[in-house]
Coordinates of C-alpha atoms and ligand atoms in Angstrom, one line a residue:
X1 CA 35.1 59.2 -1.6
X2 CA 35.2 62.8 -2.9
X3 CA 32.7 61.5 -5.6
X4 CA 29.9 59.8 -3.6
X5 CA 30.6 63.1 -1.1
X6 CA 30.0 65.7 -4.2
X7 CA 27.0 63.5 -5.4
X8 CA 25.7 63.3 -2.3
X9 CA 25.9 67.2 -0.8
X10 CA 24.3 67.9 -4.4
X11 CA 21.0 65.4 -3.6
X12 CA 21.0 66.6 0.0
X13 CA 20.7 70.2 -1.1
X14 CA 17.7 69.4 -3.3
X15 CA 16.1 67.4 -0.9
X16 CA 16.3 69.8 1.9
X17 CA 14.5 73.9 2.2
X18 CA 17.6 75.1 3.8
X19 CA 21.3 75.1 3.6
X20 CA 22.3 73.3 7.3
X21 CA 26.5 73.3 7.0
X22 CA 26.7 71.1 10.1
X23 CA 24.6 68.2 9.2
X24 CA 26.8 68.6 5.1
X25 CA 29.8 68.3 7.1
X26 CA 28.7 65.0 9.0
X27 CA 28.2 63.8 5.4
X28 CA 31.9 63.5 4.7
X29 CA 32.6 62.9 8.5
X30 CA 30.4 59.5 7.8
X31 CA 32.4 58.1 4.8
X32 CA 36.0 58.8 7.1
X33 CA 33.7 57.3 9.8
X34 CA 34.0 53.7 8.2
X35 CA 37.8 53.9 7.8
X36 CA 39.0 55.3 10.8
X37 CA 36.7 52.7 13.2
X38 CA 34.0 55.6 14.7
X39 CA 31.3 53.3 14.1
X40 CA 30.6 50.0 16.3
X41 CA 28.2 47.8 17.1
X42 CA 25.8 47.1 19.7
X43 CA 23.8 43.8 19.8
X44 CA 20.2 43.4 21.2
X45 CA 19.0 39.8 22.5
X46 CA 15.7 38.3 20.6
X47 CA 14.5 35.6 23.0
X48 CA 11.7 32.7 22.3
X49 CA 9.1 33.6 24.8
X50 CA 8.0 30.3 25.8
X51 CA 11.4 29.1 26.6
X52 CA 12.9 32.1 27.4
X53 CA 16.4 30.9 24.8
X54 CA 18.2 33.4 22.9
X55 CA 17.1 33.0 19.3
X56 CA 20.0 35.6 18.2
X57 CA 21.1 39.2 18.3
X58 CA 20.2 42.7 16.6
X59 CA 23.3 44.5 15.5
X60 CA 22.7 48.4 15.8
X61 CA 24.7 50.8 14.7
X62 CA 26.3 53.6 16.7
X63 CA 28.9 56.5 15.8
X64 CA 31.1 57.2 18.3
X65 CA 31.6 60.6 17.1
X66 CA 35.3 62.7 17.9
X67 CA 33.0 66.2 18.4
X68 CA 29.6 65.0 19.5
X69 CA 30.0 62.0 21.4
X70 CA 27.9 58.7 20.9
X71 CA 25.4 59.0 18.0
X72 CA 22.2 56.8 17.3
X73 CA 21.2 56.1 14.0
X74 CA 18.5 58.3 14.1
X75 CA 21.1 61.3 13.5
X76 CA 23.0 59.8 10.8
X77 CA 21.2 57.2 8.7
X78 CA 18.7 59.4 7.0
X79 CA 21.7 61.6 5.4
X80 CA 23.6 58.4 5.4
X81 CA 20.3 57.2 2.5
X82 CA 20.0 60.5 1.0
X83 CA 23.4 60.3 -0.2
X84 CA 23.8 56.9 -1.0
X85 CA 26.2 56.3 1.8
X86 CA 23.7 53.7 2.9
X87 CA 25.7 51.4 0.6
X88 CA 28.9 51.2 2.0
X89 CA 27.6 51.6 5.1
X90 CA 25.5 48.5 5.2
X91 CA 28.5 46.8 3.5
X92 CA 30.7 47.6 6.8
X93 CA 28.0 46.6 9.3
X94 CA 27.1 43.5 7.4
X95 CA 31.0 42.6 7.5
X96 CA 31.5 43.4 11.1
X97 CA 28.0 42.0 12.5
X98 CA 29.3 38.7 10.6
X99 CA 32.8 38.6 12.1
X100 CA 32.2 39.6 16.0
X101 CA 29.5 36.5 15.4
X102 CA 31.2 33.5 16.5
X103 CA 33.0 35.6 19.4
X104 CA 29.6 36.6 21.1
X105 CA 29.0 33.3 23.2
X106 CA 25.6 33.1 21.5
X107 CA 24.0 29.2 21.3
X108 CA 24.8 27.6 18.7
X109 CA 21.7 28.0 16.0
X110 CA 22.0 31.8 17.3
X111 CA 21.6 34.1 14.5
X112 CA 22.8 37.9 13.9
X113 CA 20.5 40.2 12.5
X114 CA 21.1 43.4 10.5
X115 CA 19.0 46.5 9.1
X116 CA 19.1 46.6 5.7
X117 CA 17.3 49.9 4.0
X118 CA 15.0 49.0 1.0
X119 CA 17.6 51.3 -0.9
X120 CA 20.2 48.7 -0.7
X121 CA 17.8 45.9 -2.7
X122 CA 17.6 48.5 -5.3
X123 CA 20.8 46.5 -7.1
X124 CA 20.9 42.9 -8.3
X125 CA 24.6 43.0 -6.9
X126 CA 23.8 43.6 -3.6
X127 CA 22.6 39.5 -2.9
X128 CA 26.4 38.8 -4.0
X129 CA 28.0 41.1 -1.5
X130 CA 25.8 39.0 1.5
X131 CA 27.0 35.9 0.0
X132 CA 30.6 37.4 -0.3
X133 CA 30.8 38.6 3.4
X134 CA 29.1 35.3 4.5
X135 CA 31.8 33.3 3.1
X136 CA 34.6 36.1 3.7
X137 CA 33.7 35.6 7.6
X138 CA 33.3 31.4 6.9
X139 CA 29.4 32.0 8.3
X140 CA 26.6 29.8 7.3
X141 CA 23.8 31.7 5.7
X142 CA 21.2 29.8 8.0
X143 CA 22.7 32.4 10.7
X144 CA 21.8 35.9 9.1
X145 CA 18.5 37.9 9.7
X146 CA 18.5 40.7 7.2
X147 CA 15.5 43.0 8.6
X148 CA 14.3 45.3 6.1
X149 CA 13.7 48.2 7.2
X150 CA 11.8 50.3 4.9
X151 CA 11.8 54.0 5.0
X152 CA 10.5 54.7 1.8
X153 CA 7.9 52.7 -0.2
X154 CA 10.0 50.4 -2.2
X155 CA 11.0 52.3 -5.4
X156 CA 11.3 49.1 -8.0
X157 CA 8.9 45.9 -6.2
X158 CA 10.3 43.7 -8.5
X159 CA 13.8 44.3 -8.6
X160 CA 13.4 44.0 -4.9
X161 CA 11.7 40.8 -4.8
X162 CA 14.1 39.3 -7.3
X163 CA 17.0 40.4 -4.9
X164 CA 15.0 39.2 -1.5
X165 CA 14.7 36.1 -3.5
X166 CA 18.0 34.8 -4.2
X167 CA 18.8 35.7 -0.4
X168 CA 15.9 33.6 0.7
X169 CA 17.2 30.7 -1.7
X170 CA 20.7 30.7 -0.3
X171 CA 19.4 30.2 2.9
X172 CA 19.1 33.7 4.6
X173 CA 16.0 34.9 6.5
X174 CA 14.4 37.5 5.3
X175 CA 12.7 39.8 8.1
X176 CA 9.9 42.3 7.2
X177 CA 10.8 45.5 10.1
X178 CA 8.4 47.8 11.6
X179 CA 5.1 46.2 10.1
X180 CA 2.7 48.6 10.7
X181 CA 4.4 51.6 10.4
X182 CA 5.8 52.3 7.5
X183 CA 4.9 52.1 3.6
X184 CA 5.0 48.7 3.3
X185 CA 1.3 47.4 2.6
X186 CA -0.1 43.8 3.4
X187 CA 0.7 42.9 -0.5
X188 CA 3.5 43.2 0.3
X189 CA 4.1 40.0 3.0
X190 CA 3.3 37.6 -0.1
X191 CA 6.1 39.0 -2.4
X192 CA 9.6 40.0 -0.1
X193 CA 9.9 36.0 0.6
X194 CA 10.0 36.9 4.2
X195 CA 10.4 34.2 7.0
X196 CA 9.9 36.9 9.9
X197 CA 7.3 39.8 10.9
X198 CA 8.1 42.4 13.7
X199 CA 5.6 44.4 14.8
X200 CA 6.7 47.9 15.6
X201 CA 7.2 49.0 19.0
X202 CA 4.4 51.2 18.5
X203 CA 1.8 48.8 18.7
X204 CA 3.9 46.9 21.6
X205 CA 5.1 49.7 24.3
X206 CA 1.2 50.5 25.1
X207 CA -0.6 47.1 24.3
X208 CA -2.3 46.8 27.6
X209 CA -3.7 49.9 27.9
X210 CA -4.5 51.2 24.4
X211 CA -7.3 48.3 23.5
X212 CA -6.7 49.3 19.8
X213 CA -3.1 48.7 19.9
X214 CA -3.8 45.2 21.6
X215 CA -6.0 44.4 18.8
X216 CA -3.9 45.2 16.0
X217 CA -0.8 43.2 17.9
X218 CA -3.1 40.1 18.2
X219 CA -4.1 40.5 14.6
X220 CA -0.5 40.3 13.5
X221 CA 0.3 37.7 15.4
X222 CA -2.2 35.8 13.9
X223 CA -1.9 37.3 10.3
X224 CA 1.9 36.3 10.6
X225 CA 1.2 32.6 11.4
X226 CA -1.5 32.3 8.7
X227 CA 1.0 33.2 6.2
X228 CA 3.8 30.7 8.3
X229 CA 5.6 33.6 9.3
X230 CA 7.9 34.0 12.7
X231 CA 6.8 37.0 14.3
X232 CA 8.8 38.9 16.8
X233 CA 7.4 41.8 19.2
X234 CA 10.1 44.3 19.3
X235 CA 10.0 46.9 22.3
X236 CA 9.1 44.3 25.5
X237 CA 10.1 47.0 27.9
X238 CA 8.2 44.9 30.9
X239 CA 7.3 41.3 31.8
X240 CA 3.4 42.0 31.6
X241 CA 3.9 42.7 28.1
X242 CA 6.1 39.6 27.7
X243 CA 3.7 37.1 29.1
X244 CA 0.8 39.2 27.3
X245 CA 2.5 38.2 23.6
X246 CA 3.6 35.0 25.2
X247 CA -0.1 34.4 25.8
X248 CA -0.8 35.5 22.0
X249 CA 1.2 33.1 21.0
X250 CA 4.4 35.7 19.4
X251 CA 7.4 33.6 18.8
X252 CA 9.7 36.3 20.0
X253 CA 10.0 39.0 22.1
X254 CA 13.3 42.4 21.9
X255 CA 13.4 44.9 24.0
X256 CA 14.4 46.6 27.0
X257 CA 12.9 44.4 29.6
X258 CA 14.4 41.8 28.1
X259 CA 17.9 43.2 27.0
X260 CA 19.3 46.5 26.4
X261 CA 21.3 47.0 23.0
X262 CA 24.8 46.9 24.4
X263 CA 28.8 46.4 23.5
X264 CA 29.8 43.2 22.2
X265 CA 32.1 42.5 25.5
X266 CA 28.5 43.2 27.7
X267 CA 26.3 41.0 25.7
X268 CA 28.3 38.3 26.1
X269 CA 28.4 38.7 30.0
X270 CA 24.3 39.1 29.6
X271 CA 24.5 35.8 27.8
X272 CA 26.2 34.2 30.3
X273 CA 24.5 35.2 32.9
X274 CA 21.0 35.1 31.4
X275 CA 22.0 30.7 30.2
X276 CA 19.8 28.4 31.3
Ligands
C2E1 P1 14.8 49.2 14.5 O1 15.4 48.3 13.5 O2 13.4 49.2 14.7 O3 15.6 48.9 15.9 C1 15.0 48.9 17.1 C2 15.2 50.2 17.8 O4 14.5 50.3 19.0 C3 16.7 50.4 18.2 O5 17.0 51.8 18.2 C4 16.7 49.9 19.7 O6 17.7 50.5 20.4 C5 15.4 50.4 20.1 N1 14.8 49.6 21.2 C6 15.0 48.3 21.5 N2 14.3 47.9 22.5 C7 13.5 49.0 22.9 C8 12.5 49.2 23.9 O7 12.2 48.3 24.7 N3 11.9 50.4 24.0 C9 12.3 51.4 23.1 N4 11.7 52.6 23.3 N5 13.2 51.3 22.2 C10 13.8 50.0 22.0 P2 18.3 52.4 17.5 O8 19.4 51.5 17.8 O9 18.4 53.8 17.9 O10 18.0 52.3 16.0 C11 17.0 53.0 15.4 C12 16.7 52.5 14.0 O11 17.9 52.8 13.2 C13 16.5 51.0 13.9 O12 15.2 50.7 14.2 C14 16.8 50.8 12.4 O13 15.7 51.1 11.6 C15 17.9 51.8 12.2 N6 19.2 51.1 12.3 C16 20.0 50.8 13.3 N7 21.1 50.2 13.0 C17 21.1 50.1 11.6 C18 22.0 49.6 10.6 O14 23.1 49.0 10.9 N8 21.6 49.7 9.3 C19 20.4 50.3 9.0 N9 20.1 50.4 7.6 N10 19.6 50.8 9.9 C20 19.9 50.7 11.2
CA2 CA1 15.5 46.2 13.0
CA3 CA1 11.9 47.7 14.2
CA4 CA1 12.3 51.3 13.7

């Protein structure tokens, strides 16, 4: 740990105009973070928004930090990829998204997703440590989402594609995040082997009253299908919007007017009462 922290303050330095010793010292607090059980998990219903069934769960990360209380990703991730942190981390969320699985109450078919950075493709080895945790925890593949979050263009395509590949040939769904808003360029949907499209929030939160943002949403929807993609809608924060991508013919809808990102213990108490 005392390497990857070294490594890591070095590459933070350079990447940053000044010297911030509180944001360093979350660096090492991050990788002790993992060990001593700081971090948990919050999942986030994706429901099918014809029939209103839970398609699966989101697994976000949160730090429940000894000094500054609960923490969203926002505060820790990007240091977390600048130092290559990101690795293990996505290791440990991967492992513990796959083994709270079968305890959630979800329907059967029910899948867990998790964020995966475009860093972590960066190495052939990272497909085998999916298909290690997936039989580690005794879950199918058919039950994992990995949503690729990109927050920096894809350094090496191919390597990447190669990677996304063997995942998609195993049997895990590949889900392109954020489309829209990122670096990731329409070229890009033909060569990630990706079963699934979200459209940022973005676009969603304001699509009845910003006519370009409506536009752009029903474009995707239908750019999605064209290519035989699922597409989700991710931010639903009222059922206006929900019937609106209903209507558009979106597969899925996420979001706070559907389901806040909660505890394991709560989701399953939304699930139960939310069965139909
Ligand atoms: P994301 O993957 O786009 O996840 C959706 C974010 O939107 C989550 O923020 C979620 O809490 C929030 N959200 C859900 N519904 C609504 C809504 O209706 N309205 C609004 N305004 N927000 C909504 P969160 O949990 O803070 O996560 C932020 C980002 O951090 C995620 O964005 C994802 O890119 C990243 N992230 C979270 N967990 C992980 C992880 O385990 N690994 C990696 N690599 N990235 C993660
Ligand atoms: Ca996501
Ligand atoms: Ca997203
Ligand atoms: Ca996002």
């Amino acid at each position: 740990a005392a390497k990857v922290r070294s490594a890591g303050v070095m590459r933070f330095e350079r990447a940053q105009d000044h010297y911030d010793p509180e944001r360093l010292a979350m660096v090492g607090e991050l990788g002790r973070a993992m060990a001593q059980d700081e971090l948990v998990l919050h999942f986030q219903p994706k429901v099918a928004l014809d029939s209103g069934e839970v398609t699966g769960v989101e697994a976000l990360l949160r730090w429940q930090h000894p000094r500054h209380g609960l923490l969203f990703p926002d505060r820790f991730l990007p240091l977390a990829e600048q130092t290559g942190l990101i690795d293990p981390l996505t290791d440990w969320v991967l492992d513990r998204a796959l083994r709270q699985l079968t305890a959630l109450g979800l329907p059967p078919q029910a899948r867990v997703s998790v964020n995966v950075s475009a860093r972590n493709l960066g190495q052939q080895p990272f497909a085998d440590r999916v298909l290690d945790a997936l039989g580690r925890n005794g879950i199918a593949a058919e039950r994992l989402v990995l949503e690729i979050t990109e927050t920096a263009a894809f350094a090496d395509l191919e390597r990447a594609s190669a990677v996304l590949r063997s995942l998609d040939e195993a049997g895990i769904a590949i889900s392109l995040d954020d489309f829209g808003q990122g670096h990731t360029s329409i070229g890009h949907l033909s060569t990630l082997h990706l079963s699934e499209l979200k459209i940022d929030r973005a676009f969603v939160g304001d699509m009845l009253t910003d006519l370009a943002h409506g536009a752009i949403v029903r474009s995707l929807v239908e750019l999605a299908h064209n290519l035989g993609l699922t597409v989700v809608a991710e931010g639903v924060e009222d059922d206006d919007t929900r019937e609106a991508l209903r209507d558009l013919g979106c597969d899925e809808g996420q979001g706070y007017g559907i389901g806040r990102p909660v505890p394991a213990a709560q989701l399953t108490e939304w699930l139960s009462r939310n069965r139909h």
